[in-house]
CSV table of C-alpha atoms in Angstrom, one decimal:
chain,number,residue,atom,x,y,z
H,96,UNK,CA,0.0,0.0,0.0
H,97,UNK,CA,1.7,3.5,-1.2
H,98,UNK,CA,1.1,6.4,0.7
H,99,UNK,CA,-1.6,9.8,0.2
H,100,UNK,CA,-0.7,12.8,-0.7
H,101,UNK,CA,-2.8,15.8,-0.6
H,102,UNK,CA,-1.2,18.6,-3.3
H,103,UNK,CA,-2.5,21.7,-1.9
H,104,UNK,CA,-3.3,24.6,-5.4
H,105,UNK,CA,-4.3,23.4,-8.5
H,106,UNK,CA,-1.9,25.9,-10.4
H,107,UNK,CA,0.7,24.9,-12.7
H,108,UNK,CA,3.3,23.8,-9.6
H,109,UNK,CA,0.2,21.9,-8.2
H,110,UNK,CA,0.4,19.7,-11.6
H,111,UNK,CA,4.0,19.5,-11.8
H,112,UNK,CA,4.3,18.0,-8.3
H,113,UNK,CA,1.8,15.6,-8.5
H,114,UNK,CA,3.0,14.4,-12.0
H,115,UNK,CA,6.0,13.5,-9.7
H,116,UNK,CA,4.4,12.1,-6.8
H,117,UNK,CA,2.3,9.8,-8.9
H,118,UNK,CA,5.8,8.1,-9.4
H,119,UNK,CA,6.1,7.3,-5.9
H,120,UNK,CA,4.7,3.0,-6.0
H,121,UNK,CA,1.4,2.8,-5.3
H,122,UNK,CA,0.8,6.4,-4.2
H,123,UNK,CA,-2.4,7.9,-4.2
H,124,UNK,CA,-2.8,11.9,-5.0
H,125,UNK,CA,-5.7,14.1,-4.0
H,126,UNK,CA,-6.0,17.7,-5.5
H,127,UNK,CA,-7.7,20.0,-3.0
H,128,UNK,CA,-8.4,23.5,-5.0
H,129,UNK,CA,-10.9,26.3,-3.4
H,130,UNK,CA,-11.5,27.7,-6.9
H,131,UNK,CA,-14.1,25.7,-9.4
H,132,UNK,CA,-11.4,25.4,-11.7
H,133,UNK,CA,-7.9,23.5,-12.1
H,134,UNK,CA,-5.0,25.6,-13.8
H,135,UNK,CA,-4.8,28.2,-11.5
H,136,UNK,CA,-4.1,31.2,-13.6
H,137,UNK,CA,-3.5,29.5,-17.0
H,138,UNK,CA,-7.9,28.9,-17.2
H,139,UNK,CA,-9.0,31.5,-19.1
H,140,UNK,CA,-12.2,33.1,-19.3
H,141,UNK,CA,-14.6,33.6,-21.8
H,142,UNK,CA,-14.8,36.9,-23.0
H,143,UNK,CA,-16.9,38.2,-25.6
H,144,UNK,CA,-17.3,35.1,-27.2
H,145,UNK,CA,-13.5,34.0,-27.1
H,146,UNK,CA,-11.7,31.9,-24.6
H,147,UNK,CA,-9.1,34.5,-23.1
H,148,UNK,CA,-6.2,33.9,-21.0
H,149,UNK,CA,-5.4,37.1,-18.7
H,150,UNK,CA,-2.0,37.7,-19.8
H,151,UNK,CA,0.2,35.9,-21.9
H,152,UNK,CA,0.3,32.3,-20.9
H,153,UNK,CA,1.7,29.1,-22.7
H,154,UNK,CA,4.7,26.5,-22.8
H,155,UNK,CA,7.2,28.8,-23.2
H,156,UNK,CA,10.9,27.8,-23.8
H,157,UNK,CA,10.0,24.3,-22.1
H,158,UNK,CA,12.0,20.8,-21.7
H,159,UNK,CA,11.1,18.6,-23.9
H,160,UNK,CA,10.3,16.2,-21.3
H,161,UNK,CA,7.5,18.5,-20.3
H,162,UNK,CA,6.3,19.1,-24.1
H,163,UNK,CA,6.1,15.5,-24.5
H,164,UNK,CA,3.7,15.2,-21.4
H,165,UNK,CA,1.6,18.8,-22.4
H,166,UNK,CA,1.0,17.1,-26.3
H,167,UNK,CA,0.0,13.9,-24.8
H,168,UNK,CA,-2.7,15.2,-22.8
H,169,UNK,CA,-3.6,17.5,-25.4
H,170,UNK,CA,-3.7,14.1,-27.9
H,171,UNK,CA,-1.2,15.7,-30.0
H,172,UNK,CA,-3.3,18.7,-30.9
H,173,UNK,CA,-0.8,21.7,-29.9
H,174,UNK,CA,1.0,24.3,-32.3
H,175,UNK,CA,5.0,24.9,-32.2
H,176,UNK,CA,5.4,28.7,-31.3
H,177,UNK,CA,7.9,30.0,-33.5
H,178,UNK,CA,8.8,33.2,-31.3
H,179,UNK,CA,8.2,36.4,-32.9
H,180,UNK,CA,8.4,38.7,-30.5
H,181,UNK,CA,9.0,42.7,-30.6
H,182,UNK,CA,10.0,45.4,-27.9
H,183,UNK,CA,9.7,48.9,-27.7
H,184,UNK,CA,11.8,51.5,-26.0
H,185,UNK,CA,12.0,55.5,-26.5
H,186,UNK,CA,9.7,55.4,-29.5
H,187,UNK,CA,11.1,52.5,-31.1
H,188,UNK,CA,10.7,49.5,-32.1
H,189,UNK,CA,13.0,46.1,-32.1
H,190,UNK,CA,11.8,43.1,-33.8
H,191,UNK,CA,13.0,39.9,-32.8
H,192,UNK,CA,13.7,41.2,-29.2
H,193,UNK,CA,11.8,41.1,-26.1
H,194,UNK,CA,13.9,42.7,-23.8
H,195,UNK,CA,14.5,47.0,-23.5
H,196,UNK,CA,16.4,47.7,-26.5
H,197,UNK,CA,18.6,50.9,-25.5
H,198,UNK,CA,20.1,51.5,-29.3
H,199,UNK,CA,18.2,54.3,-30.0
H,200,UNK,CA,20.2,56.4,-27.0
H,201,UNK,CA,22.4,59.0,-28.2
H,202,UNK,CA,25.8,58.0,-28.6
H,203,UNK,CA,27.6,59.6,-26.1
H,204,UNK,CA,25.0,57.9,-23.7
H,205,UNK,CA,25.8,54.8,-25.1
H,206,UNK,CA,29.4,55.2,-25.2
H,207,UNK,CA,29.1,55.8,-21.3
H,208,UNK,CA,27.3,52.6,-20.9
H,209,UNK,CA,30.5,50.5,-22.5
H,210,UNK,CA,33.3,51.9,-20.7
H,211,UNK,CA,30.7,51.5,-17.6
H,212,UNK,CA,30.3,47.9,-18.6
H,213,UNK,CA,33.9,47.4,-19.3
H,214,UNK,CA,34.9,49.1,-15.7
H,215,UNK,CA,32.5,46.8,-13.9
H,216,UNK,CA,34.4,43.6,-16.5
H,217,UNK,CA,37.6,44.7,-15.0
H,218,UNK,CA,36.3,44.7,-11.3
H,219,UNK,CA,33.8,41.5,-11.8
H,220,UNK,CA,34.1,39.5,-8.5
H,221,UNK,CA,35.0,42.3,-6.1
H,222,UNK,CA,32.7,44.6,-4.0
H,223,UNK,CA,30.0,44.1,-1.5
H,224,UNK,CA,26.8,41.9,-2.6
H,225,UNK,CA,24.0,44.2,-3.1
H,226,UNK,CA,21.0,44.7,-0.9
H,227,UNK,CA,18.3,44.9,-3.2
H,228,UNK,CA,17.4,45.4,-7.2
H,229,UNK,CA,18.2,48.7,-7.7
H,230,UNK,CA,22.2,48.0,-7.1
H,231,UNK,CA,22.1,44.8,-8.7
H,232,UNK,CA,20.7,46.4,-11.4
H,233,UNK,CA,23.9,48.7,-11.4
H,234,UNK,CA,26.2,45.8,-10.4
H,235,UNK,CA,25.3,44.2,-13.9
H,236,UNK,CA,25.1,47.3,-16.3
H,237,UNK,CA,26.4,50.4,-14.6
H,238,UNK,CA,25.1,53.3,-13.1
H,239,UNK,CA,23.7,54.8,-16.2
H,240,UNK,CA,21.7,51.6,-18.0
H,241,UNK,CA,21.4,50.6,-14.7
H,242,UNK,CA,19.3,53.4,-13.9
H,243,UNK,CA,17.5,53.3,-17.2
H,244,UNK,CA,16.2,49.5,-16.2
H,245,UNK,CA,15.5,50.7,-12.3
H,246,UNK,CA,13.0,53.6,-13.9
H,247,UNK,CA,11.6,50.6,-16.1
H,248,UNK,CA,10.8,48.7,-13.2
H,249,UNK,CA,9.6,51.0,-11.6
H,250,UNK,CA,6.8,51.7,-14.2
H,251,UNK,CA,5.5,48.7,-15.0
H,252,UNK,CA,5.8,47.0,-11.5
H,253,UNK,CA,4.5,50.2,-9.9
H,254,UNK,CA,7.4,49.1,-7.0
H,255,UNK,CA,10.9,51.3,-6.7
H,256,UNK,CA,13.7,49.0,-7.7
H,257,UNK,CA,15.3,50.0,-3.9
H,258,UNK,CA,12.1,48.3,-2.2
H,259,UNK,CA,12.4,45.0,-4.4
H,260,UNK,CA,14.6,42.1,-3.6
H,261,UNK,CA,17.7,41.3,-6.1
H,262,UNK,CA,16.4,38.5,-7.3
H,263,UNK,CA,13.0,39.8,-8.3
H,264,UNK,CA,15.4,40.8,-11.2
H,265,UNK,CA,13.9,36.8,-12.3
H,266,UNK,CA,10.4,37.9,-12.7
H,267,UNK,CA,11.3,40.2,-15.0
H,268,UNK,CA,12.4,41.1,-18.9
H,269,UNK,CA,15.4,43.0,-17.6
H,270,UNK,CA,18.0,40.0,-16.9
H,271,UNK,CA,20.5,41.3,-20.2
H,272,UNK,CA,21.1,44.7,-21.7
H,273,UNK,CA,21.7,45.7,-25.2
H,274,UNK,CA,22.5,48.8,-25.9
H,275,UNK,CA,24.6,48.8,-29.5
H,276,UNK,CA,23.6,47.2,-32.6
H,277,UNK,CA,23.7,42.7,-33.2
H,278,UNK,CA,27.2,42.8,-34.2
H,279,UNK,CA,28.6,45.5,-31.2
H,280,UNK,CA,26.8,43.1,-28.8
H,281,UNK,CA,28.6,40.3,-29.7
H,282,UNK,CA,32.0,41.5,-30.2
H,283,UNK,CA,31.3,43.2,-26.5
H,284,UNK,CA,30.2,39.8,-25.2
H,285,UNK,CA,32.8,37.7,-26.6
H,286,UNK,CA,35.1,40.1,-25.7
H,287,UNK,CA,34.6,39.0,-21.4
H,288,UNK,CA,33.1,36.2,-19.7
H,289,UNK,CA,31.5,38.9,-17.2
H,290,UNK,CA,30.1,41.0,-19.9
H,291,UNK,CA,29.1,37.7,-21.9
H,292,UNK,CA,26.6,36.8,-18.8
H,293,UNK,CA,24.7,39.7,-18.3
H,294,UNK,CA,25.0,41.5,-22.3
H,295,UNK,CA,22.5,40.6,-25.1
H,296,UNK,CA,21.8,40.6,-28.6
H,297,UNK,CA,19.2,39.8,-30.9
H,298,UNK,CA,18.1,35.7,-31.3
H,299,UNK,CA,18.8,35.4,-35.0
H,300,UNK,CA,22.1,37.0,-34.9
H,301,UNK,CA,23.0,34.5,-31.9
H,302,UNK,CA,21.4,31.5,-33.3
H,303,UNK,CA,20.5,28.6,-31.5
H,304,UNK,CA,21.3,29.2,-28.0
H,305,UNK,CA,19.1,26.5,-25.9
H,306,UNK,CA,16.9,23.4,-26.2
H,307,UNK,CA,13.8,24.1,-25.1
H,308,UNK,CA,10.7,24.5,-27.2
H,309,UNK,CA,7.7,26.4,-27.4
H,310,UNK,CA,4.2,25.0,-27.8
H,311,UNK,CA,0.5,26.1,-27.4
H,312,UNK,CA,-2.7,24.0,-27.4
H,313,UNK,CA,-4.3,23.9,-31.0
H,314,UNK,CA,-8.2,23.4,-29.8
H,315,UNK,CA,-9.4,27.0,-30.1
H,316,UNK,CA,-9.9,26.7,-26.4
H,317,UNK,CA,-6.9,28.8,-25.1
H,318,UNK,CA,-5.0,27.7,-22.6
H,319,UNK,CA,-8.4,26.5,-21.0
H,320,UNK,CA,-8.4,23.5,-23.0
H,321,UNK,CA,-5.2,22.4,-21.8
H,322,UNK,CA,-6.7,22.7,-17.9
H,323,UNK,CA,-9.6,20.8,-18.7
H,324,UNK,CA,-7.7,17.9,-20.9
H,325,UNK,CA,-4.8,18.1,-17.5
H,326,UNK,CA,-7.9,17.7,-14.8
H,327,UNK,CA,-9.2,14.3,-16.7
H,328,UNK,CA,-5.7,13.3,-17.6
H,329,UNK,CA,-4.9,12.8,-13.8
H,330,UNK,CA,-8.2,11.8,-13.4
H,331,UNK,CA,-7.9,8.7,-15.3
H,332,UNK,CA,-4.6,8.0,-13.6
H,333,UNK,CA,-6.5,7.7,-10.1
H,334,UNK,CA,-6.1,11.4,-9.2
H,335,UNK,CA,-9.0,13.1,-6.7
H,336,UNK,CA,-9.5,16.5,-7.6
H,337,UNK,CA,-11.5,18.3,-4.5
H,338,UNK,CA,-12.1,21.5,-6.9
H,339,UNK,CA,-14.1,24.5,-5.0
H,340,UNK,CA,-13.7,23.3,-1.5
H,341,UNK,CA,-12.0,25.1,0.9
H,342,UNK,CA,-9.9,23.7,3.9
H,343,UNK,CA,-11.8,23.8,7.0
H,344,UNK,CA,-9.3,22.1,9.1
H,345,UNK,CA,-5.8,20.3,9.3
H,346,UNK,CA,-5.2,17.8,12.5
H,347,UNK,CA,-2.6,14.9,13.2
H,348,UNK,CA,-4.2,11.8,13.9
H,349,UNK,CA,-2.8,8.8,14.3
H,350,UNK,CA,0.6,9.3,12.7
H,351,UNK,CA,-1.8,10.5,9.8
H,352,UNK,CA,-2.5,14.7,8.9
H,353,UNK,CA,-6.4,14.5,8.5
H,354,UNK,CA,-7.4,17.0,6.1
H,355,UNK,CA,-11.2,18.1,6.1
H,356,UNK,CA,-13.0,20.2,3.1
H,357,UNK,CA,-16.7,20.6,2.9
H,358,UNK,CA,-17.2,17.6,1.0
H,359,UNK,CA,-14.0,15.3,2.1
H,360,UNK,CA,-11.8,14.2,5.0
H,361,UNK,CA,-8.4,13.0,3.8
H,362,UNK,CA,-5.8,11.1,5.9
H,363,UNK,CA,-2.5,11.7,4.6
H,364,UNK,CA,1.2,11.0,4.9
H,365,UNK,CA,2.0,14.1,3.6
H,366,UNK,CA,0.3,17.4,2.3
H,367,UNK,CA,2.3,19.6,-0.4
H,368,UNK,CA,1.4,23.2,0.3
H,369,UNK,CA,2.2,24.7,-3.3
H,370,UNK,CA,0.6,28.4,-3.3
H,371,UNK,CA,1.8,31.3,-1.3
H,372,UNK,CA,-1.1,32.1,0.8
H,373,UNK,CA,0.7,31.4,3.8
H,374,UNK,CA,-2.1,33.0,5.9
H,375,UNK,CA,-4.1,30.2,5.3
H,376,UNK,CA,-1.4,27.9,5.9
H,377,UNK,CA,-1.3,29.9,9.5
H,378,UNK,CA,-4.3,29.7,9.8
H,379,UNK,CA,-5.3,26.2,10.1
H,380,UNK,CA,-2.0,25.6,12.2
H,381,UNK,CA,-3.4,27.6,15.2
H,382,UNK,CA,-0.8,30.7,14.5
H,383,UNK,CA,-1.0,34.1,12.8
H,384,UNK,CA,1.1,35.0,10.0
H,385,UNK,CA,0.8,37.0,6.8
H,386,UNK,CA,4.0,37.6,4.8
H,387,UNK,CA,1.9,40.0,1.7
H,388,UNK,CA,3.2,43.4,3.3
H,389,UNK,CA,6.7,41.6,2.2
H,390,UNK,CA,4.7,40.8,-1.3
H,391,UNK,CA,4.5,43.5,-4.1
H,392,UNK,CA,1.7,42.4,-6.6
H,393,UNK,CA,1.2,45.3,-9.8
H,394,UNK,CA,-2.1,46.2,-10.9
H,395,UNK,CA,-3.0,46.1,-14.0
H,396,UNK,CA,-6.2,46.9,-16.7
H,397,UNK,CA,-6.5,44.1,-18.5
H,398,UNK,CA,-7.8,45.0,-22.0
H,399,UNK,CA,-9.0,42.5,-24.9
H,400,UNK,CA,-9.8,44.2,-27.8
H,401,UNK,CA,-11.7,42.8,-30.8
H,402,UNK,CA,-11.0,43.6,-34.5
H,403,UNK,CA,-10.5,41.9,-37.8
H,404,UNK,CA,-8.0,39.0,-38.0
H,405,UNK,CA,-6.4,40.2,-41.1
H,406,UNK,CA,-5.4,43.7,-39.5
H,407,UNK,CA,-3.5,42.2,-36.5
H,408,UNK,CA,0.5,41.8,-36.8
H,409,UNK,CA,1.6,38.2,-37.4
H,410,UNK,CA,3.2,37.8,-34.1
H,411,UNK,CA,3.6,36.5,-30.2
H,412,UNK,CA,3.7,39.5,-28.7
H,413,UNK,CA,5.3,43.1,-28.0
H,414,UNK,CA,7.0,44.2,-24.3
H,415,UNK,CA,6.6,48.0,-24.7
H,416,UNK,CA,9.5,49.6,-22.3
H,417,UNK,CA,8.5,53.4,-23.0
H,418,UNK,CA,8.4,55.3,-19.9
H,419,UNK,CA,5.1,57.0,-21.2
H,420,UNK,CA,3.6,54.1,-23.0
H,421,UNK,CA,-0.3,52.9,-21.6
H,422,UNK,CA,0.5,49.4,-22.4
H,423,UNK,CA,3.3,47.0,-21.0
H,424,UNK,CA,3.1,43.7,-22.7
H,425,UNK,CA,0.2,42.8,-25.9
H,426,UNK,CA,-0.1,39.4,-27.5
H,427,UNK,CA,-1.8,38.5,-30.7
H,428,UNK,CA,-3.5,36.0,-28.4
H,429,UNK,CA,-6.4,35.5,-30.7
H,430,UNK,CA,-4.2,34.5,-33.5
H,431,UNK,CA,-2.0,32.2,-32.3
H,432,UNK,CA,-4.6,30.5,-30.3
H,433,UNK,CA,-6.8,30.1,-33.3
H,434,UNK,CA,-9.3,31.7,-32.6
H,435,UNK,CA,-11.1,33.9,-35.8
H,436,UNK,CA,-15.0,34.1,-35.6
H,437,UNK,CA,-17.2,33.7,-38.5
H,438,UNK,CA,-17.3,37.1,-39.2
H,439,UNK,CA,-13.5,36.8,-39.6
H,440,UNK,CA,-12.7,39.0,-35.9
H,441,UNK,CA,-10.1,37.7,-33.4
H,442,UNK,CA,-8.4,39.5,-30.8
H,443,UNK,CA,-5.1,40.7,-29.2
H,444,UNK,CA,-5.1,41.2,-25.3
H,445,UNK,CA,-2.9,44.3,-23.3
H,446,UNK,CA,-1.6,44.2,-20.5
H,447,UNK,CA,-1.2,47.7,-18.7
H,448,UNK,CA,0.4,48.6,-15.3
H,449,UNK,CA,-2.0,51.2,-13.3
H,450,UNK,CA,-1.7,52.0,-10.0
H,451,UNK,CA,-5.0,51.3,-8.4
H,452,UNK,CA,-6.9,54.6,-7.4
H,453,UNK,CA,-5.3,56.4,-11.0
H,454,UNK,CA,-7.6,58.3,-12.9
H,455,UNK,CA,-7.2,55.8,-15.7
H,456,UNK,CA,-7.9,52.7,-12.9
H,457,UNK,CA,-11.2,54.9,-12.2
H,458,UNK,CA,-12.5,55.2,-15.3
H,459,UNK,CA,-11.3,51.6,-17.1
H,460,UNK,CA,-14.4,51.6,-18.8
H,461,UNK,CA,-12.4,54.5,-21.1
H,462,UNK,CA,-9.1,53.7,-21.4
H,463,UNK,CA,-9.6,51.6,-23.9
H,464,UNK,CA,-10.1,54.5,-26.7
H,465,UNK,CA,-6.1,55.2,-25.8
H,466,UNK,CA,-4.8,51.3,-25.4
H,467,UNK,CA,-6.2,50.9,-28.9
H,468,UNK,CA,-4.5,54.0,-30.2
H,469,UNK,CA,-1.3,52.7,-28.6
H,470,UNK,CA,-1.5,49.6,-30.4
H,471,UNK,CA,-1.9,51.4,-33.8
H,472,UNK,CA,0.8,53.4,-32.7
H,473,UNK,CA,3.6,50.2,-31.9
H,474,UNK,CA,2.1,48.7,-35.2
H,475,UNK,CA,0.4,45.6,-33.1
H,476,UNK,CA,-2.8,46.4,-36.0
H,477,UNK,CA,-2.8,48.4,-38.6
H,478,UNK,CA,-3.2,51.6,-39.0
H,479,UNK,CA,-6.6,51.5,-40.4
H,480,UNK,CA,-8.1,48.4,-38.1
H,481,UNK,CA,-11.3,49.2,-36.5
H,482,UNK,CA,-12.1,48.0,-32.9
H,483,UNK,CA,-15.1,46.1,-33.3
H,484,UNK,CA,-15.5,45.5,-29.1
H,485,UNK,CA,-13.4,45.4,-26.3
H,486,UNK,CA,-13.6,44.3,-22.6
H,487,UNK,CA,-11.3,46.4,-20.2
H,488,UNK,CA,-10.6,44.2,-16.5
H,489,UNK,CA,-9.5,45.7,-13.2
H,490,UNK,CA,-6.7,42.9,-12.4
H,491,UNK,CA,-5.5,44.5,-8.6
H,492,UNK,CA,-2.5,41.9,-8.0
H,493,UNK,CA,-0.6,40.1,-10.8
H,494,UNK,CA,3.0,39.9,-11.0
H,495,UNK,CA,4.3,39.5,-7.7
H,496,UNK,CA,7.6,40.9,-6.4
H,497,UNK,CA,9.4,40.1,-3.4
H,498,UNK,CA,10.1,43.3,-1.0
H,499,UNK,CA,12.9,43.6,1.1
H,500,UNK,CA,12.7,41.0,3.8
H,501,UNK,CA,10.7,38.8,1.9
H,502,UNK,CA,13.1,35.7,2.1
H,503,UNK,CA,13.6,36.3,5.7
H,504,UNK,CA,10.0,36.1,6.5
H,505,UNK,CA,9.5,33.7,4.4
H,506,UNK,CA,12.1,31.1,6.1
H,507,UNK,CA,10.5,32.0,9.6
H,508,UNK,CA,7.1,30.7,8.1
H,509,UNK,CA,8.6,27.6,7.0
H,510,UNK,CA,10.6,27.0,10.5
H,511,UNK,CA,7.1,27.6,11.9
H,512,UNK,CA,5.7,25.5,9.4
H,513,UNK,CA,7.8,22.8,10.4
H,514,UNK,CA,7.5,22.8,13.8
H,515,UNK,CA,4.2,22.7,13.8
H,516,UNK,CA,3.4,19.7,11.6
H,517,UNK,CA,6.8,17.6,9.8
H,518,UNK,CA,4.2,15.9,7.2
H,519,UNK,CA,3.3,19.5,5.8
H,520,UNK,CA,5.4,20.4,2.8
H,521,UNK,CA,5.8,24.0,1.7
H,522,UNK,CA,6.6,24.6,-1.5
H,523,UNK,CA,9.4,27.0,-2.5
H,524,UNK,CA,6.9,29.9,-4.2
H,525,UNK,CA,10.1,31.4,-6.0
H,526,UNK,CA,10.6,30.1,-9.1
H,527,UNK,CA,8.3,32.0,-11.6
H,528,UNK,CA,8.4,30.5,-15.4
H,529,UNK,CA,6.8,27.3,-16.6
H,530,UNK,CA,10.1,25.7,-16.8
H,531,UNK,CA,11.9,26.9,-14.0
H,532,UNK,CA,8.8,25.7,-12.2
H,533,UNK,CA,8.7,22.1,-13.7
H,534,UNK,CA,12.3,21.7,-12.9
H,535,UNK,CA,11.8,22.2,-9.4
H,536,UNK,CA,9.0,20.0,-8.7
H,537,UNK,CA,11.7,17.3,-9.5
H,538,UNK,CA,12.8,18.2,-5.6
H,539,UNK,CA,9.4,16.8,-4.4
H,540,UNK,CA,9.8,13.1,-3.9
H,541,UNK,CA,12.8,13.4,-1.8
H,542,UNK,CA,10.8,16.5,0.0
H,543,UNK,CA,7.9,13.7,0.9
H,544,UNK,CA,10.6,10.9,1.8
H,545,UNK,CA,12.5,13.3,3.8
């Protein structure tokens, strides 16, 4: 007889650890999910007669491991994404790049950023470590591009770069710099191991660089249609998903943790706590503890807008760095999801930062007149597409950023955690992207063996 496992989130970590755990001989998995749904974020919604994700979510730059297991569910109906994607910074546009572009700086500016970037080469090891994102930022680029990226940051993840932890620098699109045309780039990168790991140039002038591929599911469905195939394919492999049930209590009995919902009690060897509502966690542990002042989550207006599939841009999707631009990233989400109506519409979706109590927050139900006219401006559709509908969403908390002090609030709670109960497992909530994500989960059988 194997032992139970209760995988607390039904997110994408939720499936990645219990595709491990149903590895372990004989084990048997239960799901336990307070939302309807399974995916977590990756369900999308139905929007104006489209399946929508909010935001721009697929298999991006996977293993092939886990592309293997995504087209099997999906029984072999996914599409290869072939990246295009496109940034914008100052006014102008990069294609092939989704990360700030800063070539368009005069070039005095950018010779200052070289011979700061060469400085910092000839240094690389030495100083102190630094305290939070602002001087990592200037520990990898110099004061100058450094500063650029900091007053990036700051606009999109409405957070200054001082306040965030150095490795929130992971969550974002400002890991490399380029600052010089292809060919600069990669004379400057070959030219120092130092500037090699943090400089950047364009994908086609690098080539190949990695083995990971990209893929999306090819029903018409979004995303969603992966999260519903996912649900019944670990269904059928003796998988209980307890789907819109919250946890009403958590006791050791018997060498067991009992686990109660509104509609089951488990007894388990161990349960896998794999979201980061650590309140909740507290909660049913008898102890008070809420880590989100340490969390900084950005608000966003989520806009779909609805026009003619032959006027949007053949491409993934556009990061838009600008410093007075509305949007942050857009996605011609209707396109390569497959989605065109009968009347021939689709859609692309925006995503744009906005401080919550802004004017524009206010009165979403008008911004989209100058989202749309930002996405004639950056060439998303052309210039004479007409918006045939749109739907604008008040999204208060999306990417979330670690603050100063997170990670040492963070370990207290899982000390605490620990102390408490040994059979409860709490997930590392760190890593951010699908793959980075997938690779971790491989930590989880030794976690439960432990």
């Amino acid at each position: 007889m194997g032992k139970v496992y209760v995988v607390v989130g039904a997110g994408f970590r939720g499936y990645c650890d219990t595709l491990q755990l149903l590895q372990e001989p004989g084990a048997k998995v239960y799901v336990v999910e307070r939302e309807p749904f399974f995916g977590g974020i990756s369900y999308s919604a139905k929007l104006k007669g489209f399946s929508v994700d909010k935001g721009v979510h697929m298999f991006d730059g996977i293993p092939q491991a886990l592309a293997d297991n995504v087209t099997e569910i999906m029984d072999g109906k996914v599409r290869t994404i072939d990246f295009v994607s496109v940034s914008a910074f100052n006014g102008v546009r990069t294609d092939g790049f989704s990360l700030p572009d800063l070539a368009s700086l005069p070039a005095d500016t950018k010779a200052r950023i070289t011979a700061e970037l060469q400085a910092l080469a000839a240094n690389a090891g030495q100083g102190s470590a630094p305290r939070n994102l602002r001087e990592l930022l200037e520990a990898r680029y110099g004061a100058t591009a450094g500063g650029i990226f900091a007053g990036v940051f700051k606009n999109l993840y409405n957070l200054d770069a001082t306040k965030a932890q150095p490795d929130a620098l992971s969550k974002t699109s400002l890991g490399r710099l380029k600052h010089l045309d292809d060919a600069q780039m990669i004379a400057l990168k070959a030219s120092d191991p130092f500037l090699d790991s943090v400089l950047a140039a364009r994908r086609k002038a690098l080539g190949k660089v990695d083995d990971f591929v990209s893929i999306y599911p090819d029903t018409g469905e979004a995303m969603g249609g992966w999260c519903v195939r996912a649900q019944k394919w670990l269904e059928d492999r003796g998988v209980t998903m307890c789907l819109g049930q919250g946890i009403q209590s958590i006791e050791a009995v018997g060498g067991k943790l009992r686990l109660k919902t509104e509609a089951h009690t488990i007894d388990a060897d161990r349960i896998v706590w794999t979201n980061d509502n650590t309140q909740a966690l507290a909660s049913l542990l008898g102890f008070e503890f809420d880590t989100s002042a340490y969390v900084s989550g950005t608000p966003m207006l989520f806009a779909t807008m609805i026009t003619k599939a032959e006027h949007i841009k053949d491409f993934t999707y556009l990061q838009n760095f600008d410093p007075e631009g509305k949007t942050y990233r857009t996605a011609s989400a209707g396109i390569y999801s497959g989605q065109v109506d009968a009347n021939g519409n689709s859609f692309v979706t925006s995503e744009c930062p906005t401080p919550i109590g802004s004017p524009r927050w206010e009165n979403h139900g008008e911004a989209h007149h100058a989202i749309w006219q930002e996405c004639k401006d950056l060439g998303i559709v052309s210039a004479d597409a007409q918006l045939v509908d749109h739907a604008v969403l008040r999204l208060p908390s999306t990417f979330k950023v670690a603050k100063l002090g997170y990670d040492e609030k963070i370990s207290e709670f899982g000390a605490e955690v620990a102390r408490r109960s040994k059979g409860i497992i709490f997930r590392d909530v760190k890593p951010f992207f699908r793959r980075d994500i997938y690779l971790d989960s491989f930590k989880v059988r030794d976690l439960v063996n432990a």
